[in-house]
Tab-separated table of N, CA and C in Angstrom:
chain	number	residue	atom	x	y	z
A	211	LEU	N	-49.109	-23.531	53.654
A	211	LEU	CA	-48.810	-22.577	54.603
A	211	LEU	C	-47.455	-21.311	54.856
A	212	GLY	N	-46.486	-21.640	53.781
A	212	GLY	CA	-45.402	-20.958	53.303
A	212	GLY	C	-45.605	-19.245	53.642
A	213	CYS	N	-47.047	-19.186	52.770
A	213	CYS	CA	-47.015	-17.602	52.590
A	213	CYS	C	-47.813	-16.959	53.922
A	214	TRP	N	-48.313	-17.833	54.804
A	214	TRP	CA	-48.803	-17.028	55.995
A	214	TRP	C	-48.094	-17.333	57.308
A	215	SER	N	-48.018	-16.122	58.005
A	215	SER	CA	-46.991	-16.116	59.127
A	215	SER	C	-47.987	-15.509	60.178
A	216	SER	N	-47.737	-16.370	61.444
A	216	SER	CA	-48.279	-16.034	62.478
A	216	SER	C	-47.966	-14.640	63.239
A	217	PRO	N	-48.822	-14.015	64.024
A	217	PRO	CA	-48.363	-12.881	64.790
A	217	PRO	C	-47.180	-13.248	65.871
A	218	TRP	N	-46.745	-14.222	66.096
A	218	TRP	CA	-45.623	-14.491	66.835
A	218	TRP	C	-44.009	-14.683	65.873
A	219	GLN	N	-44.352	-14.807	64.690
A	219	GLN	CA	-43.395	-15.012	63.985
A	219	GLN	C	-42.778	-13.510	63.901
A	220	THR	N	-43.873	-12.623	63.752
A	220	THR	CA	-42.956	-11.180	63.753
A	220	THR	C	-42.800	-10.579	64.839
A	221	PHE	N	-43.452	-11.415	65.972
A	221	PHE	CA	-42.564	-10.773	67.253
A	221	PHE	C	-41.484	-11.431	67.597
A	222	ASP	N	-40.909	-12.496	66.859
A	222	ASP	CA	-39.855	-13.056	66.859
A	222	ASP	C	-38.668	-12.084	66.028
A	223	ARG	N	-39.039	-11.727	64.989
A	223	ARG	CA	-38.054	-11.000	64.382
A	223	ARG	C	-38.065	-9.915	64.888
A	224	LEU	N	-39.092	-9.292	65.734
A	224	LEU	CA	-38.704	-7.767	66.152
A	224	LEU	C	-38.120	-7.923	67.839
A	225	ALA	N	-38.270	-8.996	68.293
A	225	ALA	CA	-37.719	-9.448	69.738
A	225	ALA	C	-36.142	-9.151	69.546
A	226	TRP	N	-35.627	-9.393	68.542
A	226	TRP	CA	-34.161	-8.696	68.636
A	226	TRP	C	-33.567	-7.372	68.737
A	227	TRP	N	-34.697	-6.530	68.443
A	227	TRP	CA	-34.688	-5.075	68.473
A	227	TRP	C	-34.100	-4.300	69.888
A	228	PRO	N	-34.486	-4.635	70.975
A	228	PRO	CA	-34.086	-4.425	72.336
A	228	PRO	C	-32.666	-4.626	72.423
A	229	GLY	N	-32.276	-5.565	72.001
A	229	GLY	CA	-30.979	-6.145	72.220
A	229	GLY	C	-29.995	-5.677	71.656
A	230	LEU	N	-30.412	-5.054	70.218
A	230	LEU	CA	-29.521	-4.603	69.434
A	230	LEU	C	-29.189	-2.999	70.147
A	231	LEU	N	-30.114	-2.225	70.298
A	231	LEU	CA	-29.841	-0.993	71.076
A	231	LEU	C	-29.381	-1.128	72.270
A	232	CYS	N	-29.524	-2.347	73.031
A	232	CYS	CA	-28.720	-2.183	74.181
A	232	CYS	C	-27.269	-2.723	74.059
A	233	ALA	N	-26.986	-3.190	72.951
A	233	ALA	CA	-25.593	-3.561	72.654
A	233	ALA	C	-24.885	-2.282	72.137
A	234	CYS	N	-25.834	-1.465	71.103
A	234	CYS	CA	-25.178	0.014	70.728
A	234	CYS	C	-24.962	0.418	71.555
A	235	ALA	N	-25.493	0.805	72.750
A	235	ALA	CA	-25.231	1.911	73.521
A	235	ALA	C	-24.186	1.345	74.360
A	236	CYS	N	-23.949	0.400	74.821
A	236	CYS	CA	-22.879	-0.511	75.262
A	236	CYS	C	-21.836	-0.149	74.823
A	237	LEU	N	-21.561	-0.399	73.370
A	237	LEU	CA	-20.607	-0.234	72.072
A	237	LEU	C	-20.035	1.485	72.488
A	238	VAL	N	-20.898	2.246	72.460
A	238	VAL	CA	-20.775	3.801	72.345
A	238	VAL	C	-19.823	3.865	74.026
A	239	VAL	N	-20.599	3.584	74.922
A	239	VAL	CA	-19.716	3.512	76.375
A	239	VAL	C	-18.446	3.220	76.224
A	240	ALA	N	-18.563	1.873	75.625
A	240	ALA	CA	-16.883	1.224	75.418
A	240	ALA	C	-15.971	1.924	74.629
A	241	HIS	N	-16.482	2.750	73.751
A	241	HIS	CA	-15.730	3.349	72.554
A	241	HIS	C	-15.076	4.698	73.414
A	242	GLU	N	-15.692	5.149	74.191
A	242	GLU	CA	-15.524	6.229	75.001
A	242	GLU	C	-14.576	5.874	76.053
A	243	LEU	N	-14.876	4.715	76.702
A	243	LEU	CA	-13.935	4.077	77.834
A	243	LEU	C	-12.078	4.051	77.402
A	244	VAL	N	-12.238	3.612	75.828
A	244	VAL	CA	-11.204	3.120	75.547
A	244	VAL	C	-10.494	4.642	75.547
A	245	HIS	N	-11.272	5.425	74.637
A	245	HIS	CA	-10.531	6.795	74.992
A	245	HIS	C	-9.675	7.697	75.960
A	246	ALA	N	-10.491	7.122	76.815
A	246	ALA	CA	-10.203	7.620	78.534
A	246	ALA	C	-8.793	6.770	78.675
A	247	ALA	N	-9.029	5.378	78.676
A	247	ALA	CA	-7.786	4.474	79.049
A	247	ALA	C	-6.722	5.032	78.251
A	248	ALA	N	-6.828	5.371	77.116
A	248	ALA	CA	-5.286	5.876	76.314
A	248	ALA	C	-4.894	7.278	76.836
A	249	SER	N	-5.948	7.988	77.343
A	249	SER	CA	-5.334	9.327	78.235
A	249	SER	C	-4.094	9.181	79.128
A	250	PRO	N	-3.589	10.256	79.801
A	250	PRO	CA	-2.705	10.431	80.523
A	250	PRO	C	-2.877	9.388	81.835
A	251	SER	N	-2.167	8.697	82.499
A	251	SER	CA	-2.761	8.324	83.841
A	251	SER	C	-3.880	7.286	83.648
A	252	SER	N	-4.223	6.245	82.292
A	252	SER	CA	-5.340	5.661	82.076
A	252	SER	C	-6.696	6.566	82.528
A	253	GLY	N	-6.630	7.504	82.099
A	253	GLY	CA	-8.133	8.417	82.457
A	253	GLY	C	-8.336	8.637	84.038
A	254	ARG	N	-7.526	8.118	84.779
A	254	ARG	CA	-7.328	8.389	86.182
A	254	ARG	C	-6.818	9.577	86.696
A	255	THR	N	-7.209	10.914	86.382
A	255	THR	CA	-6.574	12.039	86.953
A	255	THR	C	-8.272	12.980	86.870
A	256	ASP	N	-7.822	14.104	87.516
A	256	ASP	CA	-8.934	15.150	87.494
A	256	ASP	C	-8.988	15.722	86.106
A	257	HIS	N	-8.044	15.752	85.337
A	257	HIS	CA	-8.269	16.552	83.857
A	257	HIS	C	-8.927	15.461	83.038
A	258	SER	N	-9.219	14.082	83.256
A	258	SER	CA	-10.253	13.341	82.732
A	258	SER	C	-11.600	13.528	82.992
A	259	VAL	N	-12.624	13.301	82.162
A	259	VAL	CA	-13.991	13.419	82.131
A	259	VAL	C	-14.661	12.472	81.319
A	260	LEU	N	-15.279	11.515	81.508
A	260	LEU	CA	-16.742	10.844	80.864
A	260	LEU	C	-17.865	11.515	81.081
A	261	GLY	N	-18.423	11.794	79.945
A	261	GLY	CA	-20.099	12.375	80.337
A	261	GLY	C	-21.059	12.288	79.056
A	262	PHE	N	-21.806	12.730	79.230
A	262	PHE	CA	-22.820	12.752	78.471
A	262	PHE	C	-23.440	14.138	78.330
A	263	TRP	N	-24.046	14.341	77.130
A	263	TRP	CA	-24.628	15.512	76.685
A	263	TRP	C	-26.007	15.214	76.020
A	264	PRO	N	-26.857	15.032	77.068
A	264	PRO	CA	-28.347	15.209	76.337
A	264	PRO	C	-28.733	15.609	75.285
A	265	SER	N	-28.551	17.102	75.333
A	265	SER	CA	-29.318	17.956	74.144
A	265	SER	C	-28.555	17.715	73.017
A	266	ARG	N	-27.353	16.911	72.779
A	266	ARG	CA	-27.028	16.455	71.280
A	266	ARG	C	-26.930	14.918	71.371
A	267	LEU	N	-27.360	14.382	71.926
A	267	LEU	CA	-26.958	12.822	72.496
A	267	LEU	C	-25.773	12.475	72.076
A	268	VAL	N	-24.553	13.058	72.723
A	268	VAL	CA	-23.613	12.960	72.622
A	268	VAL	C	-22.644	11.862	73.833
A	269	PHE	N	-21.973	11.112	73.986
A	269	PHE	CA	-21.206	10.535	74.988
A	269	PHE	C	-19.968	11.043	74.633
A	270	TYR	N	-18.936	11.292	75.955
A	270	TYR	CA	-17.562	11.895	75.297
A	270	TYR	C	-16.805	11.186	76.105
A	271	ALA	N	-15.396	11.438	75.952
A	271	ALA	CA	-14.418	11.428	76.994
A	271	ALA	C	-13.509	12.541	76.548
A	272	HIS	N	-13.161	13.027	78.106
A	272	HIS	CA	-12.278	14.504	77.425
A	272	HIS	C	-11.245	14.211	78.472
A	273	TYR	N	-10.234	15.015	77.983
A	273	TYR	CA	-8.965	15.105	78.794
A	273	TYR	C	-8.888	16.929	78.575
A	274	ASP	N	-8.469	17.461	79.699
A	274	ASP	CA	-8.459	18.965	79.481
A	274	ASP	C	-7.122	19.280	79.828
A	275	GLY	N	-6.195	18.673	79.715
A	275	GLY	CA	-4.812	18.817	80.053
A	275	GLY	C	-4.032	19.000	78.509
A	276	GLU	N	-2.767	19.497	78.635
A	276	GLU	CA	-2.000	19.422	77.181
A	276	GLU	C	-1.495	18.231	76.944
A	277	LEU	N	-1.532	17.766	75.448
A	277	LEU	CA	-1.162	16.741	75.364
A	277	LEU	C	-0.177	16.769	73.911
A	278	THR	N	0.814	15.925	73.696
A	278	THR	CA	1.564	16.249	72.736
A	278	THR	C	0.526	15.755	71.304
A	279	ARG	N	1.079	16.253	69.948
A	279	ARG	CA	0.052	15.962	69.237
A	279	ARG	C	-0.034	14.255	68.960
A	280	SER	N	1.179	13.670	68.896
A	280	SER	CA	1.293	11.987	68.601
A	280	SER	C	0.301	11.525	69.733
A	281	ARG	N	0.227	12.110	70.875
A	281	ARG	CA	-0.382	11.294	72.095
A	281	ARG	C	-1.776	11.489	71.818
A	282	PHE	N	-2.251	12.851	71.542
A	282	PHE	CA	-3.717	13.160	70.818
A	282	PHE	C	-3.951	12.217	69.899
A	283	ILE	N	-3.321	11.866	69.038
A	283	ILE	CA	-3.268	10.935	67.560
A	283	ILE	C	-3.813	9.687	68.190
A	284	VAL	N	-2.799	9.098	68.996
A	284	VAL	CA	-3.260	7.659	69.732
A	284	VAL	C	-4.716	7.457	70.412
A	285	ILE	N	-4.972	8.763	71.291
A	285	ILE	CA	-6.012	8.575	71.786
A	285	ILE	C	-7.201	8.556	70.916
A	286	LEU	N	-7.047	9.486	69.869
A	286	LEU	CA	-8.234	9.456	69.168
A	286	LEU	C	-8.460	8.171	68.140
A	287	LEU	N	-7.236	7.393	67.947
A	287	LEU	CA	-7.383	6.189	67.160
A	287	LEU	C	-7.538	4.744	67.792
A	288	MET	N	-7.425	4.831	69.105
A	288	MET	CA	-7.397	3.798	70.133
A	288	MET	C	-8.740	2.865	69.826
A	289	PRO	N	-9.955	3.290	70.075
A	289	PRO	CA	-10.975	2.712	69.928
A	289	PRO	C	-11.231	2.055	68.428
A	290	LEU	N	-10.580	2.587	67.411
A	290	LEU	CA	-10.733	1.990	66.049
A	290	LEU	C	-9.893	0.969	66.008
A	291	VAL	N	-8.694	0.825	66.616
A	291	VAL	CA	-7.989	0.159	66.696
A	291	VAL	C	-8.358	-1.364	67.366
A	292	VAL	N	-8.650	-1.018	68.649
A	292	VAL	CA	-9.139	-2.224	69.703
A	292	VAL	C	-10.391	-2.738	69.560
A	293	ILE	N	-11.240	-1.754	69.244
A	293	ILE	CA	-12.699	-2.375	68.777
A	293	ILE	C	-12.989	-2.871	67.766
A	294	SER	N	-12.370	-2.294	66.621
A	294	SER	CA	-12.876	-2.608	64.969
A	294	SER	C	-11.600	-3.376	64.355
A	295	LEU	N	-10.626	-3.025	64.445
A	295	LEU	CA	-9.611	-3.886	63.873
A	295	LEU	C	-8.910	-5.176	64.502
A	296	LEU	N	-8.778	-5.148	65.855
A	296	LEU	CA	-7.965	-6.097	66.567
A	296	LEU	C	-8.982	-7.302	66.244
A	297	PRO	N	-10.301	-7.284	66.987
A	297	PRO	CA	-11.382	-8.418	66.541
A	297	PRO	C	-11.284	-8.628	65.056
A	298	LEU	N	-11.196	-7.852	63.833
A	298	LEU	CA	-11.027	-8.297	63.197
A	298	LEU	C	-9.723	-9.275	62.634
A	299	LEU	N	-8.893	-8.845	63.191
A	299	LEU	CA	-7.604	-9.439	62.659
A	299	LEU	C	-7.697	-10.924	63.464
A	300	VAL	N	-8.171	-10.948	64.823
A	300	VAL	CA	-8.221	-11.955	65.630
A	300	VAL	C	-9.240	-12.830	64.584
A	301	SER	N	-10.173	-12.551	64.407
A	301	SER	CA	-11.166	-13.670	63.466
A	301	SER	C	-10.698	-14.073	61.924
A	302	ALA	N	-9.814	-13.036	61.442
A	302	ALA	CA	-8.962	-13.397	60.060
A	302	ALA	C	-7.864	-14.673	60.954
A	303	VAL	N	-7.029	-14.194	61.735
A	303	VAL	CA	-5.952	-15.490	62.010
A	303	VAL	C	-6.504	-16.558	62.625
A	304	SER	N	-7.712	-16.484	63.480
A	304	SER	CA	-7.753	-17.790	64.210
A	304	SER	C	-8.893	-18.614	62.924
A	305	GLY	N	-9.433	-17.950	62.204
A	305	GLY	CA	-10.608	-18.313	61.402
A	305	GLY	C	-12.138	-18.702	61.901
A	306	LEU	N	-12.357	-18.123	62.685
A	306	LEU	CA	-13.427	-17.996	63.761
A	306	LEU	C	-14.053	-16.570	63.146
A	307	GLY	N	-15.365	-16.716	62.670
A	307	GLY	CA	-16.262	-15.453	62.148
A	307	GLY	C	-17.104	-15.318	62.934
A	308	SER	N	-17.653	-14.098	63.425
A	308	SER	CA	-19.059	-14.242	64.187
A	308	SER	C	-19.875	-12.872	63.318
A	309	VAL	N	-20.814	-12.894	63.396
A	309	VAL	CA	-21.749	-11.777	62.999
A	309	VAL	C	-21.576	-10.738	63.922
A	310	TRP	N	-21.639	-11.105	65.242
A	310	TRP	CA	-21.557	-9.871	66.269
A	310	TRP	C	-20.030	-9.041	66.126
A	311	VAL	N	-19.071	-10.168	65.770
A	311	VAL	CA	-17.741	-9.339	65.844
A	311	VAL	C	-17.743	-8.663	64.643
A	312	ALA	N	-18.471	-8.707	63.198
A	312	ALA	CA	-18.543	-8.188	62.106
A	312	ALA	C	-18.985	-6.667	62.575
A	313	PHE	N	-20.653	-7.042	63.383
A	313	PHE	CA	-21.304	-5.970	63.398
A	313	PHE	C	-20.861	-4.912	64.691
A	314	VAL	N	-20.103	-5.479	65.383
A	314	VAL	CA	-19.256	-4.364	66.523
A	314	VAL	C	-18.258	-3.930	65.852
A	315	SER	N	-17.302	-4.330	65.022
A	315	SER	CA	-16.445	-3.647	64.281
A	315	SER	C	-17.004	-2.722	63.496
A	316	THR	N	-17.660	-2.850	62.607
A	316	THR	CA	-18.529	-1.880	61.399
A	316	THR	C	-19.320	-0.878	62.243
A	317	PHE	N	-19.750	-1.069	63.880
A	317	PHE	CA	-20.495	-0.073	63.990
A	317	PHE	C	-19.697	1.130	64.621
A	318	ASN	N	-18.394	0.349	65.217
A	318	ASN	CA	-17.549	1.037	66.188
A	318	ASN	C	-16.701	1.867	64.919
A	319	GLY	N	-16.563	1.301	63.692
A	319	GLY	CA	-15.878	1.734	62.788
A	319	GLY	C	-16.816	2.968	62.195
A	320	THR	N	-17.713	3.211	62.186
A	320	THR	CA	-18.769	4.172	62.025
A	320	THR	C	-18.694	5.253	62.766
A	321	LEU	N	-18.374	4.951	64.395
A	321	LEU	CA	-18.389	5.946	65.383
A	321	LEU	C	-16.990	6.656	65.303
A	322	ALA	N	-16.202	5.624	64.843
A	322	ALA	CA	-14.730	6.161	64.905
A	322	ALA	C	-14.458	7.238	63.957
A	323	CYS	N	-15.678	7.573	62.862
A	323	CYS	CA	-15.291	8.474	61.573
A	323	CYS	C	-14.618	9.926	61.862
A	324	VAL	N	-15.291	10.247	63.042
A	324	VAL	CA	-15.245	11.648	63.371
A	324	VAL	C	-13.673	11.807	63.882
A	325	ASP	N	-13.399	10.517	64.786
A	325	ASP	CA	-12.165	10.529	65.406
A	325	ASP	C	-11.128	10.713	64.160
A	326	VAL	N	-11.011	9.660	63.303
A	326	VAL	CA	-10.480	9.589	61.804
A	326	VAL	C	-10.376	10.752	61.298
A	327	LEU	N	-11.171	11.728	61.435
A	327	LEU	CA	-11.209	13.119	60.499
A	327	LEU	C	-10.422	14.041	61.284
A	328	ASN	N	-10.643	13.888	62.716
A	328	ASN	CA	-9.829	14.860	63.598
A	328	ASN	C	-8.333	14.396	63.401
A	329	VAL	N	-8.084	13.204	62.936
A	329	VAL	CA	-6.491	12.765	62.983
A	329	VAL	C	-5.947	13.327	61.781
A	330	GLY	N	-6.720	13.276	60.685
A	330	GLY	CA	-6.269	14.081	59.517
A	330	GLY	C	-6.062	15.405	59.658
A	331	ILE	N	-7.098	16.369	60.324
A	331	ILE	CA	-6.663	17.411	60.701
A	331	ILE	C	-5.582	17.631	61.381
A	332	LEU	N	-5.553	17.005	62.286
A	332	LEU	CA	-3.942	17.400	63.243
A	332	LEU	C	-2.728	17.047	62.328
A	333	ILE	N	-2.836	15.838	61.465
A	333	ILE	CA	-1.579	15.417	60.672
A	333	ILE	C	-1.274	16.651	59.824
A	334	PHE	N	-2.103	17.088	59.021
A	334	PHE	CA	-2.328	18.409	58.302
A	334	PHE	C	-2.399	20.011	58.598
A	335	GLN	N	-2.607	20.148	59.862
A	335	GLN	CA	-2.650	21.590	60.199
A	335	GLN	C	-2.014	21.710	61.495
A	336	VAL	N	-1.334	20.806	62.119
A	336	VAL	CA	-0.622	21.108	63.479
A	336	VAL	C	0.784	20.555	63.390
A	337	PRO	N	1.512	21.298	63.547
A	337	PRO	CA	3.103	20.743	63.430
A	337	PRO	C	3.627	19.174	64.680
A	338	PRO	N	4.239	18.525	63.946
A	338	PRO	CA	4.393	17.191	64.872
A	338	PRO	C	4.879	17.663	66.441
A	339	SER	N	5.379	18.853	66.190
A	339	SER	CA	6.232	18.885	67.469
A	339	SER	C	5.374	20.035	68.536
A	340	ALA	N	3.984	20.248	68.237
A	340	ALA	CA	2.973	21.191	68.717
A	340	ALA	C	2.517	20.324	70.285
A	341	THR	N	2.072	21.281	71.077
A	341	THR	CA	1.550	20.871	72.098
A	341	THR	C	-0.397	21.184	71.797
A	342	VAL	N	-1.205	20.082	71.984
A	342	VAL	CA	-2.545	20.417	71.788
A	342	VAL	C	-3.769	20.290	73.097
A	343	ARG	N	-4.249	20.938	73.003
A	343	ARG	CA	-5.384	21.188	73.842
A	343	ARG	C	-6.924	21.331	73.233
A	344	ASN	N	-7.547	20.515	74.116
A	344	ASN	CA	-9.024	20.790	73.626
A	344	ASN	C	-10.134	21.385	74.478
A	345	GLN	N	-10.606	22.338	74.101
A	345	GLN	CA	-11.436	23.294	74.989
A	345	GLN	C	-12.984	23.166	74.369
A	346	SER	N	-14.038	22.208	74.815
A	346	SER	CA	-15.284	22.283	74.268
A	346	SER	C	-15.013	21.819	73.000
A	347	TRP	N	-15.769	22.171	71.716
A	347	TRP	CA	-15.511	21.967	70.609
A	347	TRP	C	-14.184	21.951	69.767
A	348	TYR	N	-13.441	22.968	70.218
A	348	TYR	CA	-12.321	23.517	69.770
A	348	TYR	C	-10.928	22.784	70.542
A	349	THR	N	-10.230	22.708	69.338
A	349	THR	CA	-8.789	22.165	69.634
A	349	THR	C	-7.848	23.458	69.322
A	350	PHE	N	-6.877	23.644	70.496
A	350	PHE	CA	-5.938	24.651	70.070
A	350	PHE	C	-4.441	24.120	70.160
A	351	TRP	N	-3.585	24.616	69.897
A	351	TRP	CA	-2.005	24.069	69.495
A	351	TRP	C	-0.885	24.988	69.748
A	352	ARG	N	0.009	24.932	70.322
A	352	ARG	CA	1.049	25.815	70.435
A	352	ARG	C	2.296	25.072	70.040
A	353	MET	N	3.489	25.528	69.653
A	353	MET	CA	4.903	25.102	69.763
A	353	MET	C	5.283	25.544	71.351
A	354	PRO	N	6.136	24.347	71.431
A	354	PRO	CA	7.138	24.288	72.931
A	354	PRO	C	8.158	25.427	72.942
A	355	GLN	N	8.236	25.872	74.380
A	355	GLN	CA	9.079	27.232	74.391
A	355	GLN	C	10.541	26.647	74.423
A	356	ALA	N	11.255	26.998	73.481
A	356	ALA	CA	12.906	26.669	73.511
A	356	ALA	C	13.232	26.986	74.524
A	357	ALA	N	14.377	26.170	75.244
A	357	ALA	CA	15.005	26.294	76.248
A	357	ALA	C	15.866	27.566	76.274
A	358	GLY	N	15.646	28.187	77.481
A	358	GLY	CA	15.987	29.813	77.505
A	358	GLY	C	15.485	30.922	76.966
A	359	SER	N	14.558	30.508	76.452
A	359	SER	CA	13.335	31.606	75.474
A	359	SER	C	12.830	32.081	76.725
A	360	PRO	N	12.393	33.628	76.592
A	360	PRO	CA	11.758	34.140	77.673
A	360	PRO	C	10.179	33.657	77.380
A	361	GLU	N	9.369	33.677	78.234
A	361	GLU	CA	8.063	33.156	78.325
A	361	GLU	C	7.200	34.362	77.419
A	362	ALA	N	6.274	33.921	76.569
A	362	ALA	CA	5.364	34.673	75.805
A	362	ALA	C	3.886	35.327	76.406
């Protein structure tokens, strides 16, 4: 009977897919919530927005105020650190591993690849003392005004 399988065995192999899709959706939402939590006032201001863009199938966390370059980098990297790296570190130190921890860490690391790309762009193209602001798909930066200098 080793080469024969019943339809129920096939069903059992497919039954975990809805759970996996639900876990992925929850992880995407958690990823964006961590971005928001790293924003000023932990995302609880009128400048913080969590949303979903249906035509692009994109969930997002957006802060429409000005940020220092360093704060923006922290906001971008926080989901990678909290959802991917910390669970792996805890697993390594405790000796307790899980397929789900590995999956969540890997999947979130994949989600965070755009965040890491944006961090690289910020590091190499924006001066460290600049102020950064996002508007739609674009990020703008400016240098802070020196004390006593006229407004531009």
